[in-house]
Amino acid sequence: ELNLAHEDMQGATHQAIEERKIGAEEFTLHDNVRVVAAGNEAKAGFHARPLSLAMLTRLAPHVDVAPSLDEWVQWARGAAVHPTIVAYLQQHPEVIDTQRDVGAAALKNARGIATRRTWAKASAILKSVRDDEALELALEGAVGRGPASELLQYHRTMRKVPTVDEIAQNPTGAPTFDQDPDCAHLVVENLIAAVRRNPKRYAKPLIAYADRLH
């Protein structure tokens, strides 16, 4: 988080970055030490100070890095992020990070902003809050009103559909939601994701189930 530091503090790192030495005693960094500086973009609404030209040239090359949706999903599954959030963001990737789409003034007044970090916090909320009104308020405070409302609607729909494992165990008897297109659509999306994830396990029973869909 180098660009959170005051300019004077940034200047104190010049020697370590360029000469690989630290302090008046000039302690030398070992050959197996690599210096990498990280920081958020100022334009994204974070508290970030501009780097001086001297710092910019010492740190070249500069690389913009952001995890892809697939990379985030892989992390989220390993971190036990609530499956509703993982499934929802796979269908709505545009809301995984909305901070760059929010104006500076709106960003200052926002109760919550959808980012990879706040979606993980929303996961903890979904797991722990049972009261619907409190759940909506808490989610809004984490990811913002629009994403929170859509997630809740999606979450309530998911409660009515069987899991892909339940369908795989009973493909000829699981409900097909002929009169509930929202649920039917959600089931189809879950089936697609399951077959992509593990075709050997899910393809045959889920094809049998799909043959029954209206």
Short mmCIF file of C-alpha atoms in Angstrom, two decimals:
data_model
loop_
_atom_site.label_atom_id
_atom_site.label_comp_id
_atom_site.label_asym_id
_atom_site.label_seq_id
_atom_site.Cartn_x
_atom_site.Cartn_y
_atom_site.Cartn_z
CA GLU A 1 0.00 0.00 0.00
CA LEU A 2 2.83 2.36 -0.90
CA ASN A 3 0.59 5.11 -2.23
CA LEU A 4 -1.18 5.40 1.13
CA ALA A 5 2.06 6.76 2.59
CA HIS A 6 2.91 10.47 2.83
CA GLU A 7 5.36 11.73 0.21
CA ASP A 8 8.14 11.94 2.83
CA MET A 9 7.59 8.32 3.78
CA GLN A 10 7.57 7.31 0.15
CA GLY A 11 10.91 9.06 -0.30
CA ALA A 12 12.42 7.03 2.52
CA THR A 13 11.96 3.89 0.41
CA HIS A 14 13.95 5.17 -2.60
CA GLN A 15 17.21 3.68 -1.40
CA ALA A 16 15.72 0.27 -0.71
CA ILE A 17 14.07 0.16 -4.12
CA GLU A 18 16.92 1.50 -6.25
CA GLU A 19 20.08 0.54 -4.34
CA ARG A 20 18.65 -2.36 -2.31
CA LYS A 21 20.09 -0.80 0.85
CA ILE A 22 18.33 0.37 4.01
CA GLY A 23 19.26 3.10 6.49
CA ALA A 24 22.46 4.90 7.37
CA GLU A 25 24.17 1.58 8.10
CA GLU A 26 23.21 0.53 4.57
CA PHE A 27 21.93 -2.93 5.40
CA THR A 28 21.86 -4.71 2.04
CA LEU A 29 18.93 -6.81 0.88
CA HIS A 30 19.77 -10.41 0.05
CA ASP A 31 19.81 -11.42 -3.59
CA ASN A 32 16.70 -13.56 -3.11
CA VAL A 33 14.64 -10.56 -1.96
CA ARG A 34 12.40 -8.89 -4.53
CA VAL A 35 10.83 -5.48 -3.92
CA VAL A 36 7.20 -5.18 -5.03
CA ALA A 37 4.97 -2.20 -4.26
CA ALA A 38 1.18 -2.45 -4.35
CA GLY A 39 -1.56 0.13 -4.11
CA ASN A 40 -5.12 0.92 -5.09
CA GLU A 41 -6.04 3.29 -7.90
CA ALA A 42 -6.85 6.81 -6.76
CA LYS A 43 -9.60 7.07 -9.39
CA ALA A 44 -11.39 4.10 -7.85
CA GLY A 45 -12.25 6.19 -4.79
CA PHE A 46 -9.54 4.97 -2.44
CA HIS A 47 -7.37 7.20 -0.28
CA ALA A 48 -4.27 7.22 -2.44
CA ARG A 49 -1.53 9.76 -2.95
CA PRO A 50 0.13 10.33 -6.32
CA LEU A 51 3.60 8.84 -6.67
CA SER A 52 6.46 11.16 -7.54
CA LEU A 53 8.27 10.82 -10.85
CA ALA A 54 11.31 9.59 -8.92
CA MET A 55 9.20 6.82 -7.39
CA LEU A 56 7.45 5.96 -10.63
CA THR A 57 10.73 5.43 -12.47
CA ARG A 58 12.15 3.32 -9.65
CA LEU A 59 9.12 1.01 -9.67
CA ALA A 60 8.85 0.41 -13.41
CA PRO A 61 7.30 -1.64 -14.87
CA HIS A 62 3.79 -0.86 -13.63
CA VAL A 63 1.08 -3.51 -13.96
CA ASP A 64 -2.65 -3.18 -13.36
CA VAL A 65 -3.94 -6.34 -11.71
CA ALA A 66 -7.49 -7.47 -10.94
CA PRO A 67 -8.74 -11.04 -10.44
CA SER A 68 -11.09 -12.34 -13.09
CA LEU A 69 -14.53 -13.58 -12.13
CA ASP A 70 -13.40 -17.20 -12.54
CA GLU A 71 -10.41 -16.57 -10.28
CA TRP A 72 -12.63 -14.94 -7.67
CA VAL A 73 -15.11 -17.82 -7.84
CA GLN A 74 -12.29 -20.31 -7.33
CA TRP A 75 -11.13 -18.35 -4.28
CA ALA A 76 -14.69 -17.93 -3.00
CA ARG A 77 -15.40 -21.65 -3.06
CA GLY A 78 -12.20 -22.37 -1.15
CA ALA A 79 -13.05 -19.63 1.35
CA ALA A 80 -16.58 -21.04 1.89
CA VAL A 81 -18.31 -17.93 0.54
CA HIS A 82 -22.08 -18.48 0.63
CA PRO A 83 -23.11 -20.49 -2.49
CA THR A 84 -25.95 -18.09 -3.24
CA ILE A 85 -23.44 -15.27 -3.71
CA VAL A 86 -21.11 -17.41 -5.82
CA ALA A 87 -23.98 -18.49 -8.08
CA TYR A 88 -25.50 -15.00 -8.25
CA LEU A 89 -22.25 -13.32 -9.30
CA GLN A 90 -21.62 -15.90 -11.98
CA GLN A 91 -24.94 -14.87 -13.53
CA HIS A 92 -24.45 -11.15 -12.83
CA PRO A 93 -20.70 -10.52 -13.25
CA GLU A 94 -21.30 -6.80 -13.84
CA VAL A 95 -22.00 -6.23 -10.13
CA ILE A 96 -18.94 -7.97 -8.69
CA ASP A 97 -17.24 -4.55 -8.53
CA THR A 98 -19.28 -1.37 -9.01
CA GLN A 99 -16.97 1.16 -7.37
CA ARG A 100 -15.55 2.38 -10.68
CA ASP A 101 -19.06 3.08 -11.97
CA VAL A 102 -20.02 5.28 -9.00
CA GLY A 103 -19.30 9.00 -9.11
CA ALA A 104 -17.05 10.53 -6.47
CA ALA A 105 -19.92 12.34 -4.75
CA ALA A 106 -22.14 9.28 -4.72
CA LEU A 107 -19.24 7.17 -3.48
CA LYS A 108 -18.81 9.40 -0.42
CA ASN A 109 -22.51 9.14 0.44
CA ALA A 110 -22.92 5.44 -0.30
CA ARG A 111 -23.76 3.09 2.57
CA GLY A 112 -22.22 0.17 0.74
CA ILE A 113 -20.37 -0.53 -2.49
CA ALA A 114 -20.18 -3.86 -4.29
CA THR A 115 -16.58 -5.07 -4.39
CA ARG A 116 -14.93 -8.45 -4.07
CA ARG A 117 -14.20 -7.60 -0.43
CA THR A 118 -17.75 -6.56 0.45
CA TRP A 119 -19.27 -9.60 -1.29
CA ALA A 120 -17.25 -11.74 1.11
CA LYS A 121 -18.69 -9.69 3.99
CA ALA A 122 -22.17 -10.18 2.51
CA SER A 123 -21.52 -13.91 2.70
CA ALA A 124 -21.02 -13.73 6.46
CA ILE A 125 -24.26 -11.72 6.72
CA LEU A 126 -26.24 -14.31 4.76
CA LYS A 127 -24.91 -17.05 7.02
CA SER A 128 -25.65 -15.31 10.32
CA VAL A 129 -28.71 -13.03 9.94
CA ARG A 130 -32.11 -14.71 9.94
CA ASP A 131 -34.56 -11.80 10.20
CA ASP A 132 -35.51 -10.69 6.65
CA GLU A 133 -35.69 -6.97 7.47
CA ALA A 134 -32.37 -6.97 9.28
CA LEU A 135 -30.85 -9.07 6.48
CA GLU A 136 -31.88 -6.56 3.82
CA LEU A 137 -30.50 -3.61 5.82
CA ALA A 138 -27.23 -5.38 6.54
CA LEU A 139 -26.70 -6.44 2.92
CA GLU A 140 -27.48 -2.91 1.72
CA GLY A 141 -24.84 -1.63 4.11
CA ALA A 142 -22.33 -4.06 2.60
CA VAL A 143 -22.88 -4.03 -1.17
CA GLY A 144 -25.35 -1.19 -1.79
CA ARG A 145 -29.11 -1.03 -2.27
CA GLY A 146 -29.42 -2.32 -5.84
CA PRO A 147 -27.12 -5.37 -5.58
CA ALA A 148 -28.53 -6.19 -2.11
CA SER A 149 -32.11 -6.16 -3.37
CA GLU A 150 -31.30 -8.33 -6.39
CA LEU A 151 -29.29 -10.76 -4.27
CA LEU A 152 -32.15 -11.14 -1.79
CA GLN A 153 -34.61 -11.87 -4.58
CA TYR A 154 -32.23 -14.43 -5.98
CA HIS A 155 -31.65 -15.92 -2.54
CA ARG A 156 -35.39 -16.34 -1.93
CA THR A 157 -35.75 -18.05 -5.30
CA MET A 158 -32.90 -20.44 -4.52
CA ARG A 159 -34.70 -21.57 -1.37
CA LYS A 160 -37.44 -23.04 -3.56
CA VAL A 161 -35.30 -25.05 -5.97
CA PRO A 162 -33.54 -28.36 -5.35
CA THR A 163 -29.76 -28.47 -5.36
CA VAL A 164 -27.99 -30.03 -8.32
CA ASP A 165 -27.05 -32.97 -6.11
CA GLU A 166 -30.70 -33.53 -5.22
CA ILE A 167 -31.61 -33.43 -8.91
CA ALA A 168 -28.77 -35.78 -9.80
CA GLN A 169 -29.99 -38.28 -7.22
CA ASN A 170 -33.58 -38.17 -8.53
CA PRO A 171 -33.61 -36.80 -12.10
CA THR A 172 -36.97 -38.38 -12.96
CA GLY A 173 -38.78 -37.09 -9.86
CA ALA A 174 -37.32 -33.67 -9.11
CA PRO A 175 -39.75 -30.77 -9.78
CA THR A 176 -39.41 -28.93 -13.10
CA PHE A 177 -41.24 -25.70 -12.11
CA ASP A 178 -43.42 -25.54 -15.23
CA GLN A 179 -45.47 -22.69 -13.71
CA ASP A 180 -42.55 -20.81 -12.18
CA PRO A 181 -40.18 -19.57 -14.90
CA ASP A 182 -37.86 -17.81 -12.42
CA CYS A 183 -37.20 -21.04 -10.58
CA ALA A 184 -36.92 -22.99 -13.83
CA HIS A 185 -34.36 -20.52 -15.15
CA LEU A 186 -32.35 -20.71 -11.95
CA VAL A 187 -32.34 -24.51 -12.09
CA VAL A 188 -31.09 -24.44 -15.67
CA GLU A 189 -28.26 -22.05 -14.74
CA ASN A 190 -27.30 -24.27 -11.82
CA LEU A 191 -27.27 -27.32 -14.08
CA ILE A 192 -25.02 -25.61 -16.61
CA ALA A 193 -22.59 -24.60 -13.89
CA ALA A 194 -22.59 -28.10 -12.38
CA VAL A 195 -21.91 -29.87 -15.68
CA ARG A 196 -19.13 -27.43 -16.48
CA ARG A 197 -17.63 -28.00 -13.06
CA ASN A 198 -17.83 -31.80 -13.08
CA PRO A 199 -19.18 -33.35 -16.31
CA LYS A 200 -18.40 -36.93 -15.31
CA ARG A 201 -20.51 -36.65 -12.19
CA TYR A 202 -23.42 -34.53 -13.38
CA ALA A 203 -23.84 -34.76 -17.17
CA LYS A 204 -25.84 -38.00 -17.45
CA PRO A 205 -28.42 -37.44 -14.65
CA LEU A 206 -28.84 -33.76 -15.46
CA ILE A 207 -29.46 -34.49 -19.14
CA ALA A 208 -32.16 -36.91 -18.00
CA TYR A 209 -33.68 -34.15 -15.90
CA ALA A 210 -33.36 -31.58 -18.70
CA ASP A 211 -35.37 -33.86 -21.01
CA ARG A 212 -38.35 -33.30 -18.68
CA LEU A 213 -38.18 -29.50 -18.72
CA HIS A 214 -40.98 -27.65 -20.51
#
